[in-house]
Backbone as numpy.savetxt, mean C-alpha at the origin, in Angstrom:
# Nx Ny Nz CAx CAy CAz Cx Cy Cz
-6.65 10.71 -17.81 -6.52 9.49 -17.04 -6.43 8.30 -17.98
-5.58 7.70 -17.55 -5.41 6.05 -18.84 -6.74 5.69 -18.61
-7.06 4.60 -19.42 -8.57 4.31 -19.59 -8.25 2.97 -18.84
-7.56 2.28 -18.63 -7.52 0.83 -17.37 -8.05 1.75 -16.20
-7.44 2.62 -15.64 -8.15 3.50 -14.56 -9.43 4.10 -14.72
-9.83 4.27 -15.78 -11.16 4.48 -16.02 -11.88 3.35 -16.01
-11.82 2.23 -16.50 -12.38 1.20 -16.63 -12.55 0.90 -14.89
-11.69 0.56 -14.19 -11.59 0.56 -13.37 -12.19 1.58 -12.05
-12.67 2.50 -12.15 -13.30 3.79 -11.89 -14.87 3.46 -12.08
-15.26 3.11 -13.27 -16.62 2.83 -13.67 -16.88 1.43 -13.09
-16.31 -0.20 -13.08 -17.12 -1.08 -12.50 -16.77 -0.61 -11.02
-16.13 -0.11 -10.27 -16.68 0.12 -8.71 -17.84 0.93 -8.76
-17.63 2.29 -9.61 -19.17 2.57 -9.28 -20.38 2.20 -9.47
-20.57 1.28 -10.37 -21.51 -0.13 -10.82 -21.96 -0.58 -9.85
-20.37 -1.10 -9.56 -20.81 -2.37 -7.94 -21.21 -1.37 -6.85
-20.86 -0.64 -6.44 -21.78 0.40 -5.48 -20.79 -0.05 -4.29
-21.01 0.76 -3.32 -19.97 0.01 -1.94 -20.46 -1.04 -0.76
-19.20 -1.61 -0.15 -19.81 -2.21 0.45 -20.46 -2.18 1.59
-21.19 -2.99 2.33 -21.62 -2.91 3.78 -20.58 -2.23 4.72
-20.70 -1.16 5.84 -19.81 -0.32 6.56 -19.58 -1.44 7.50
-18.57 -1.09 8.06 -17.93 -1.68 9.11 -16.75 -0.63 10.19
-17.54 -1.08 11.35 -16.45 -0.37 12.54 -15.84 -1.43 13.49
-14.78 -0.73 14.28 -14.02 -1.72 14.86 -13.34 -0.95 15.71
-13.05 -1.59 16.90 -12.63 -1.08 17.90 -11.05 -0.21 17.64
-10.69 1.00 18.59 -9.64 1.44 18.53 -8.44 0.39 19.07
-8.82 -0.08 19.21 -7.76 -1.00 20.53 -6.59 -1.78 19.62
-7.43 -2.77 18.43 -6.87 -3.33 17.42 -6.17 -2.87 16.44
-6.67 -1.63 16.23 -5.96 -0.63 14.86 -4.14 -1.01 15.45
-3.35 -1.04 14.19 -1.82 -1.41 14.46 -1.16 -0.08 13.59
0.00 0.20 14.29 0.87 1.18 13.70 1.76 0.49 12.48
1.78 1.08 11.29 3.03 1.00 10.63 4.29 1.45 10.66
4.70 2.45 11.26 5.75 3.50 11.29 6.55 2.43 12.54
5.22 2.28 13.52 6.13 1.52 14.89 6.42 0.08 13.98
5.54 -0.48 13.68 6.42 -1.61 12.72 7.48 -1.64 11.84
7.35 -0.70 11.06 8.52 -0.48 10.31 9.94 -0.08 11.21
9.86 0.18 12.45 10.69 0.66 13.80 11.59 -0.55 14.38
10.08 -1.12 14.69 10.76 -2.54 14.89 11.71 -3.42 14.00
11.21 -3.57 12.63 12.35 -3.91 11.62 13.12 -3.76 11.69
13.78 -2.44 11.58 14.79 -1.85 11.90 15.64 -2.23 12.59
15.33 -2.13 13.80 15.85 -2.79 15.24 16.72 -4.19 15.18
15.51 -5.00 14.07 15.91 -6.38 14.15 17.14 -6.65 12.98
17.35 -5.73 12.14 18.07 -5.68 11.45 17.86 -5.71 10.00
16.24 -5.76 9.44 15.60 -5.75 8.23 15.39 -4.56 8.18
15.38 -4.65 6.68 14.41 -3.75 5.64 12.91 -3.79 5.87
12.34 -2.54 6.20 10.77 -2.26 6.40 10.37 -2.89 5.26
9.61 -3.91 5.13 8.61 -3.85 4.19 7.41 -4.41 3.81
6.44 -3.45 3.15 4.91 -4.11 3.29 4.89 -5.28 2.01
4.90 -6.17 2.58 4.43 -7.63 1.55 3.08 -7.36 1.06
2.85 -7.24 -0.31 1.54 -7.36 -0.81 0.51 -8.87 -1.57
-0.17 -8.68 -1.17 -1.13 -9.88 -1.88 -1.80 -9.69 -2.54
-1.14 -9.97 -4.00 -1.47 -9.29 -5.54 -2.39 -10.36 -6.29
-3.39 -10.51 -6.22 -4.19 -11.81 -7.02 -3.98 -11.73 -8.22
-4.00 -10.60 -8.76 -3.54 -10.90 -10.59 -1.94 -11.26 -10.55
-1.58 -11.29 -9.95 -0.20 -11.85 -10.41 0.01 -13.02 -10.77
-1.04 -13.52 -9.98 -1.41 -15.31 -10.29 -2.18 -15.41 -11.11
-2.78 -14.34 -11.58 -3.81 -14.29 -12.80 -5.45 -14.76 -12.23
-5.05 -15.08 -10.94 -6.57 -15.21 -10.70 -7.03 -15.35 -9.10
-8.22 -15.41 -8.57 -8.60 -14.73 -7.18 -8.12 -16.34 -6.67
-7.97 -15.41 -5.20 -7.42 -16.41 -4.14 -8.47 -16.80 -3.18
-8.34 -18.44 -2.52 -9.01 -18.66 -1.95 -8.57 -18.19 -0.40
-9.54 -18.10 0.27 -9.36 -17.48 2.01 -8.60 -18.30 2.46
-8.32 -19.48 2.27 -7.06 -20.46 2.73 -6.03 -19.85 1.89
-5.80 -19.87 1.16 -4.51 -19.09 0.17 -4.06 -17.46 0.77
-4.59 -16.58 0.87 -4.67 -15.47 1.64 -4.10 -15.59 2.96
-4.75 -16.41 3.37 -4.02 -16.48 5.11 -2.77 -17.43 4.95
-2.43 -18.19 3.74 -0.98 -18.83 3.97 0.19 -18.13 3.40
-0.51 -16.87 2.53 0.17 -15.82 2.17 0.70 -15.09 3.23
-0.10 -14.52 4.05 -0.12 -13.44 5.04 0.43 -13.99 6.30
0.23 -15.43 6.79 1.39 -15.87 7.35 2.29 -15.95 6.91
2.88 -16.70 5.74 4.20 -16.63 5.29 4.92 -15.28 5.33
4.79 -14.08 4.98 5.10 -12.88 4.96 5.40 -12.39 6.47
4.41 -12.82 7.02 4.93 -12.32 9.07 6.06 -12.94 9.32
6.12 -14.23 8.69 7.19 -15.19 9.42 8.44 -15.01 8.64
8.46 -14.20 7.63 9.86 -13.94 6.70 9.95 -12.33 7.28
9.81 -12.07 8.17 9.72 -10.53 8.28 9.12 -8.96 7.53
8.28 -9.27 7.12 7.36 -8.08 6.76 6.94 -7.54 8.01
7.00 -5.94 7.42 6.87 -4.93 8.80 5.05 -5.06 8.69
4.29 -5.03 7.35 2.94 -4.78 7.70 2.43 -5.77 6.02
1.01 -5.68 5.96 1.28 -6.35 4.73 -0.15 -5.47 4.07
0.15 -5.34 2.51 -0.97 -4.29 1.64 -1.80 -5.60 0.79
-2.84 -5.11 0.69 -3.82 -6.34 0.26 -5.03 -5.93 -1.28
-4.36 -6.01 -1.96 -5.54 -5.27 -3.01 -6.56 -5.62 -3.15
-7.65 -5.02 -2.86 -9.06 -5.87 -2.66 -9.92 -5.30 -4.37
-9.36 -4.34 -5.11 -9.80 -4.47 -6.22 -10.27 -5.31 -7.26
-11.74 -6.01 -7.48 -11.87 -7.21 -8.06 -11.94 -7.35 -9.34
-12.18 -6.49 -10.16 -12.08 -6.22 -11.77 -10.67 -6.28 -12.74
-10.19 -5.94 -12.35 -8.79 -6.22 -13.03 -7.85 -6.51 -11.92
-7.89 -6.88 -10.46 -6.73 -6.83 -10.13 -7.54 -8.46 -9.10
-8.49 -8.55 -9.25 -8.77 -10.46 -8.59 -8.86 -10.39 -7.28
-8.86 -8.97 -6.72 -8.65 -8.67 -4.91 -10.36 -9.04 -4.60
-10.48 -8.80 -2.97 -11.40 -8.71 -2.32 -11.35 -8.04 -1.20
-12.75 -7.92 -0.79 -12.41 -7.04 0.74 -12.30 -8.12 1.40
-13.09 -9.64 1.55 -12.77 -10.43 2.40 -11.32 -10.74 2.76
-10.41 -10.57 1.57 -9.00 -10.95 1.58 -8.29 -9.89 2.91
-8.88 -8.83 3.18 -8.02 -7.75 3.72 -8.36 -8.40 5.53
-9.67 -8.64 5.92 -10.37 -9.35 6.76 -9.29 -10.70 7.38
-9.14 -11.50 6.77 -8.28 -13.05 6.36 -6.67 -12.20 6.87
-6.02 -11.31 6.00 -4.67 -10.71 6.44 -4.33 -10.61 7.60
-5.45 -9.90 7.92 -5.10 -9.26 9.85 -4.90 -10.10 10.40
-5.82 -11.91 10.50 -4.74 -12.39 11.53 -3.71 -12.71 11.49
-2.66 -12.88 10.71 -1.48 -12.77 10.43 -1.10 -11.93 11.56
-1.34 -10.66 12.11 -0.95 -10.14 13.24 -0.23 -8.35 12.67
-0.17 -8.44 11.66 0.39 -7.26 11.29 -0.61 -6.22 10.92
-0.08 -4.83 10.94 -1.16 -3.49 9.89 -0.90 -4.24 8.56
-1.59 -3.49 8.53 -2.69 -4.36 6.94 -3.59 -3.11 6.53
-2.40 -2.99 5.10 -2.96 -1.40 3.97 -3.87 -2.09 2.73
-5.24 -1.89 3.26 -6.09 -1.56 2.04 -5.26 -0.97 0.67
-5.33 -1.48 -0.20 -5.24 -0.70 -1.72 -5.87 -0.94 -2.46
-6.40 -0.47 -3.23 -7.78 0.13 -4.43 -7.83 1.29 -4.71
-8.56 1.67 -5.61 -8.96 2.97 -6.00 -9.88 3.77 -5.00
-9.85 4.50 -4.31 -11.06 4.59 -3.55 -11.03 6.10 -3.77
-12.11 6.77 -4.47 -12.52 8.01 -5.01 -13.97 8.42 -4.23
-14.12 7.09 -3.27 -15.72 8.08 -2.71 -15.37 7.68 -0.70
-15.90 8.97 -0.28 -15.61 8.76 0.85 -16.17 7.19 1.70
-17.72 6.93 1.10 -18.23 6.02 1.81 -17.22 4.18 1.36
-16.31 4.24 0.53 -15.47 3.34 0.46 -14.61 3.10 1.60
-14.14 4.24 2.54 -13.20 4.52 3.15 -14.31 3.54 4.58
-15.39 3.18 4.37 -15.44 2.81 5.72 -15.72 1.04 5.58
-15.69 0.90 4.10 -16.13 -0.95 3.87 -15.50 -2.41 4.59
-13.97 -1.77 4.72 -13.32 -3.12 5.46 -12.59 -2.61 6.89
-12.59 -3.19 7.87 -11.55 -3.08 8.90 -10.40 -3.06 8.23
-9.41 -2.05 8.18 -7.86 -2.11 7.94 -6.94 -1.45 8.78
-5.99 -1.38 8.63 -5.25 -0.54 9.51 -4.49 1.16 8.96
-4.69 1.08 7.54 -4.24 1.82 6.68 -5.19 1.90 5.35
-5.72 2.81 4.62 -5.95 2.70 3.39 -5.01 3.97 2.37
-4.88 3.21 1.38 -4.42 3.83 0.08 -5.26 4.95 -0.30
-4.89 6.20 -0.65 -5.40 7.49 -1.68 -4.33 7.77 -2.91
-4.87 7.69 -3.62 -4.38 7.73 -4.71 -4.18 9.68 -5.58
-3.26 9.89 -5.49 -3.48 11.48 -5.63 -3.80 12.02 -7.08
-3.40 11.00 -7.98 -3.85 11.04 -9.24 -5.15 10.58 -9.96
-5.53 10.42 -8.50 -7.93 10.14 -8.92 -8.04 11.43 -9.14
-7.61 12.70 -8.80 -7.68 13.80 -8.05 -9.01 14.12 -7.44
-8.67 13.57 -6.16 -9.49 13.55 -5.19 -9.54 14.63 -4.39
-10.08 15.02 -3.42 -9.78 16.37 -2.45 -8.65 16.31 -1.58
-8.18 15.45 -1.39 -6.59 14.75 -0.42 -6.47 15.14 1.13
-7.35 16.30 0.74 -7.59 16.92 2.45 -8.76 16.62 3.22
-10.05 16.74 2.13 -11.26 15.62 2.52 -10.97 14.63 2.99
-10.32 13.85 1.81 -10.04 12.19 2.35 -9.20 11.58 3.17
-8.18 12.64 3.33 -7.15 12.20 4.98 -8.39 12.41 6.08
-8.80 13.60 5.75 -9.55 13.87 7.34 -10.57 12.75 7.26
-11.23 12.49 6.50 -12.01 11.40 6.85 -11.37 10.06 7.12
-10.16 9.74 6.63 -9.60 8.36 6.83 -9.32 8.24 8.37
-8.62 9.63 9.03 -8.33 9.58 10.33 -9.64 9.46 10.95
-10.70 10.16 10.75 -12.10 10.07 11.50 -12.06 8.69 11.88
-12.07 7.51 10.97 -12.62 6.08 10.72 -11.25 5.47 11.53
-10.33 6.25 12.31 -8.80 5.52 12.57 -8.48 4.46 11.41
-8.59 4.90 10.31 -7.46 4.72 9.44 -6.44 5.64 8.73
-5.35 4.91 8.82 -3.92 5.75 8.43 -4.04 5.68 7.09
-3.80 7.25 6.34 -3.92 7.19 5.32 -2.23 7.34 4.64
-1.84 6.41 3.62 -1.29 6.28 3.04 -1.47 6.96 1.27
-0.70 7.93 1.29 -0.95 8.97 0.35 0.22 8.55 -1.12
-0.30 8.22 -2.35 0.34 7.73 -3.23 0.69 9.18 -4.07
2.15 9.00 -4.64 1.94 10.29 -5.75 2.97 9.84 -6.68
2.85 10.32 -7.89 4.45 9.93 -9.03 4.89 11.32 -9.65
4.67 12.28 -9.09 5.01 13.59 -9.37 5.30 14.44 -8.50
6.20 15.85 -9.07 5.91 16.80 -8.04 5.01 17.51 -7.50
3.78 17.67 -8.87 2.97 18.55 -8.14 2.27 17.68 -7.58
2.00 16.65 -7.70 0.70 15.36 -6.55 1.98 15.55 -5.23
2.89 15.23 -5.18 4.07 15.66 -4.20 3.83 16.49 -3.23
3.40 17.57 -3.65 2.92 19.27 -2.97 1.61 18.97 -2.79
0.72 18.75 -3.33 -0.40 18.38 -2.72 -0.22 17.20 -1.66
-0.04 16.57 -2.02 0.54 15.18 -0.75 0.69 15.93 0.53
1.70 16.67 0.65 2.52 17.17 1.52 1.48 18.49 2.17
0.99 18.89 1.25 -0.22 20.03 1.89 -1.36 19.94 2.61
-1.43 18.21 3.25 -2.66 17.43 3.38 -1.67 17.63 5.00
-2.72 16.38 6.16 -1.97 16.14 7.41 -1.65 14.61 7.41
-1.79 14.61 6.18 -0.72 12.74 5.92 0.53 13.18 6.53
0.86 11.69 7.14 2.22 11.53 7.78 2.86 10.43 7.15
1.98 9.34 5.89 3.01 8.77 5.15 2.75 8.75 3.81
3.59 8.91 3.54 3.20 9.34 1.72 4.45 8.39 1.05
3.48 7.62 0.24 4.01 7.19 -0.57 4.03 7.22 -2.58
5.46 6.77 -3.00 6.08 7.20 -4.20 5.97 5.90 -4.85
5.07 6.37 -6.07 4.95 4.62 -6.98 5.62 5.15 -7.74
6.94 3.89 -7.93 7.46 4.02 -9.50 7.43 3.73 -10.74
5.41 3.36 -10.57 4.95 2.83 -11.67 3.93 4.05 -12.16
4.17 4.67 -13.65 3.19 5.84 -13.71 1.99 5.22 -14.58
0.73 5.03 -13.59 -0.58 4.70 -13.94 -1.21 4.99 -15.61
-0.51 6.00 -16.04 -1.37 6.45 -17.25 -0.23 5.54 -18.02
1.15 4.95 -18.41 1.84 4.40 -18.90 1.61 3.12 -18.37
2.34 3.20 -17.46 2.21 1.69 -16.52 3.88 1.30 -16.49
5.01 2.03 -16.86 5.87 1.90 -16.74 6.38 2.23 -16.02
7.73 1.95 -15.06 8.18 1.71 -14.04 9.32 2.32 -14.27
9.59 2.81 -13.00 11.20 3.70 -13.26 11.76 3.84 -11.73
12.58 3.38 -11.25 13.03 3.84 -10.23 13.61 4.85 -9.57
14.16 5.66 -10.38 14.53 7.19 -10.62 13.41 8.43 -10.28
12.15 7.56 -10.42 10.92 8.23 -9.63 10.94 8.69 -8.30
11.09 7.78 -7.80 11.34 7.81 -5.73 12.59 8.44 -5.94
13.66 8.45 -6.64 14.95 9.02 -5.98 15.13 10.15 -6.59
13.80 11.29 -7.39 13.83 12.63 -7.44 13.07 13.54 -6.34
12.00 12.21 -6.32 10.86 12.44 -5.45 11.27 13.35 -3.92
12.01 11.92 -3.71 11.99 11.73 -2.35 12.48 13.02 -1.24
13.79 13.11 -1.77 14.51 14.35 -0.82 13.05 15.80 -0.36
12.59 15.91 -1.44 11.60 16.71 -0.98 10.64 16.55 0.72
10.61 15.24 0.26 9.58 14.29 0.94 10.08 14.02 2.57
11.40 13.70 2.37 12.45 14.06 3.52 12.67 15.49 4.12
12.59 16.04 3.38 12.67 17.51 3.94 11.69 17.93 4.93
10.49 17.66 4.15 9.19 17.90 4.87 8.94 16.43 6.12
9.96 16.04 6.94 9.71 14.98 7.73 8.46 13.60 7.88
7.72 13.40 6.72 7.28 12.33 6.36 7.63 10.81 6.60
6.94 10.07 6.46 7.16 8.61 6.40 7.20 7.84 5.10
8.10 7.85 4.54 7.91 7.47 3.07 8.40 6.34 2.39
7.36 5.67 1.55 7.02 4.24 1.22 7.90 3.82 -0.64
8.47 3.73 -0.42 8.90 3.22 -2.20 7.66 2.19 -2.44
7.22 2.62 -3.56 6.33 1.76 -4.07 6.72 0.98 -6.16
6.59 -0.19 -6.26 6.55 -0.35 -6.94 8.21 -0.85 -8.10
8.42 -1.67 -8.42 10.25 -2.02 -9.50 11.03 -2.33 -8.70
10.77 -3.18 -6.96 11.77 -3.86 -6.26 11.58 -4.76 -6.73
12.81 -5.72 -7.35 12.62 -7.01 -7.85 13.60 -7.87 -7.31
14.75 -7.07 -6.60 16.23 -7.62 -6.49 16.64 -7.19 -5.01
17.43 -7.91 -4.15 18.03 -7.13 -3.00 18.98 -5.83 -3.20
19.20 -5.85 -4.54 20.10 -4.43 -4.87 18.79 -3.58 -4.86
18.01 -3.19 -5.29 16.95 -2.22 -5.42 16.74 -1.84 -4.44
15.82 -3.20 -3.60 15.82 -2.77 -1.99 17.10 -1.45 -1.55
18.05 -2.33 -1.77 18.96 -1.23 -1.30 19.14 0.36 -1.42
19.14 -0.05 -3.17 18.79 1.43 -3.83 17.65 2.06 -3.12
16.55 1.91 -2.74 15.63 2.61 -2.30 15.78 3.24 -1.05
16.41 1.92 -0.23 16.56 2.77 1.27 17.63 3.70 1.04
18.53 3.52 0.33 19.90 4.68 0.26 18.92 5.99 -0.02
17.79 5.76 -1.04 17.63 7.15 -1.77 16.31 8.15 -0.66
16.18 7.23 0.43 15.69 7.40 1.82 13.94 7.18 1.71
13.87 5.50 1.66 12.74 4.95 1.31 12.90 4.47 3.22
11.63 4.55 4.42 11.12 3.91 5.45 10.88 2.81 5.34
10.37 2.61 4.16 9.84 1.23 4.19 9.66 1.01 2.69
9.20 -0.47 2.10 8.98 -0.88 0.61 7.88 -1.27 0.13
7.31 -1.06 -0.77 5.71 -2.00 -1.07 6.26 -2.57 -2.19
6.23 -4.13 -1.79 6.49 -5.19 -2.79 5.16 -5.93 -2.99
5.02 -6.26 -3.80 4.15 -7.12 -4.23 4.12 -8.57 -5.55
4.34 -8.23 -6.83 4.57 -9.25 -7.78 5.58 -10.16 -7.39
6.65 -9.81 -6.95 8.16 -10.20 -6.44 7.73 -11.37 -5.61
6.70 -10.88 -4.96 6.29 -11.97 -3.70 5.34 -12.95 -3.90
4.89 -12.67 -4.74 3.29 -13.85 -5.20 4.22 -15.19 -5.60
4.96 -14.93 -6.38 5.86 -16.02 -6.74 6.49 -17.17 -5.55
6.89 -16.50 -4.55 7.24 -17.38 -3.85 7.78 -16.02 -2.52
6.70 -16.32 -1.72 6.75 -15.62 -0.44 7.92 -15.73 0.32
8.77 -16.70 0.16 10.49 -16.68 0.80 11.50 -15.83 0.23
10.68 -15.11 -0.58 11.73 -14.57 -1.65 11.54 -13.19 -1.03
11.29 -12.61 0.70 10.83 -11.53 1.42 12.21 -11.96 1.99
12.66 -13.04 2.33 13.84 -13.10 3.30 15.15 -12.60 2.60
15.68 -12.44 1.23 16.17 -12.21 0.59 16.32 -10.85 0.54
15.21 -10.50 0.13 14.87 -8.57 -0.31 15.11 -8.03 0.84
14.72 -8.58 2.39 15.02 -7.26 3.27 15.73 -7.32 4.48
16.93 -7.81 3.93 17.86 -7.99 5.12 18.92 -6.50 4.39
19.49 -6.24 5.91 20.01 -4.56 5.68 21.81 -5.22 5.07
C-alpha cells in the first residue's frame, strides 16, 4: 500500500469514528434514477465533487453549500463530497451542508471499518477495493444502513472481486493510489467487463476537458466523478457535460 494511504489509514484510526447517525428511508435519493434523468435532459451524468484540497484548504459551511448549489444548477446528476480531513481538508459536516442542494450525495473517504459506514447521512458511500476490505461484508452492511455502495477498483482482479459482491455500481479510478498517476486507458480496459456483467459504472478520476467526458461515455462510462476540474470554477460543469 503507498504510504499517503497509510498515513491516511492511521490518523482515522487515531481520530476514532464519529457519532452514528440514522435517517429516515423516505429521503435516501437514487443515483442511477438521477443519472436517468440527465440523460433525458440531454447531459452527461455527472457527480460534481467537493474537493477541499484542491483549494489547499477546508471550506467553510457557507462555501460548501455555494458549491453544492452551484453544481445542481449547472446540471450535476448527484454530487461526491470528501469528508477526509488529514490530507484531503474534507468533513463530515460538509456531506450534511451538500444534501440540501437536493441531490444524492456520495460520501468518499477511506472507510476500512464497518462502524464508519454509519457516521454521516448520505445517499451513497465509497469502498475502496484496494483497502482490501471484505467487499461483501461492507456492501451488505452499506445496504443494511440504506446506503448505496459505490465500489471503487483500478484493476482486474479488484474488478472480479467488485463484481463478486451485490454492488450494482462500481466504479473505475483512473488514478492508481499507490502511484497517484492517472491514465485514462484504465476505465477503457476496465470497463467492457463491467458492461458485460450489467453494472452501473462511474469513470472516476483525468476528466479535465469536454473531449474526455466524451471519451469516457464512448468507452461506456453511466456517469463521471469530477472533482479538481470543478473546485476551480463550478461553471466549468456546464461545459464538461453536455452530450
Amino acid at each position: 500500500m503507498h504510504s499517503l494511504i497509510d498515513g491516511i489509514l492511521e490518523a482515522s484510526r487515531a481520530r476514532g469514528p464519529a457519532a452514528t447517525e440514522l435517517w429516515p428511508a423516505e429521503e435516501r435519493r437514487d443515483l442511477v434514477a438521477s443519472a436517468a434523468e440527465a440523460k433525458r435532459n440531454g447531459l452527461i451524468p455527472i457527480i460534481a465533487e467537493i474537493k477541499p484540497k484542491a483549494l489547499g484548504r477546508t471550506l467553510a459551511q457557507e462555501e460548501v453549500a455555494t458549491y453544492a448549489r452551484a453544481y445542481a444548477q449547472y446540471g450535476a446528476c448527484a454530487i461526491s463530497v470528501l469528508t477526509e480531513p488529514t490530507h484531503f481538508k474534507g468533513s463530515i459536516e460538509n456531506v450534511r451542508t451538500a444534501r440540501r442542494a437536493g441531490l444524492p450525495v456520495l460520501r468518499k473517504d477511506f472507510i476500512f471499518s464497518e462502524v464508519q459506514l454509519s457516521e454521516v447521512q448520505a445517499d451513497l458511500v465509497l469502498l475502496i477495493a484496494a483497502l482490501d476490505i471484505d467487499l461483501d461484508r461492507f456492501v451488505a452492511a452499506a445496504r443494511d444502513l440504506g446506503l448505496e455502495p459505490l465500489v471503487e477498483v483500478h484493476s482486474e482482479k479488484e474488478m472480479e472481486r467488485a463484481l463478486s459482491t451485490e454492488a450494482r455500481i462500481i466504479g473505475i479510478n483512473n488514478r492508481n493510489l499507490k502511484t497517484l498517476e492517472v491514465d485514462l486507458e484504465t476505465f477503457e480496459r476496465l470497463a467492457p467487463r463491467a458492461r458485460d456483467a450489467g453494472v452501473f459504472l462511474v469513470a472516476e478520476s483525468g476528466v479535465h476537458s469536454p473531449e474526455d467526458a466524451v471519451r469516457m461515455v464512448r468507452a461506456g462510462a453511466d456517469a463521471l466523478l469530477v472533482g479538481t476540474e470543478l473546485m476551480a470554477g463550478p461553471e466549468r460543469l456546464g461545459e464538461l457535460n453536455r452530450l
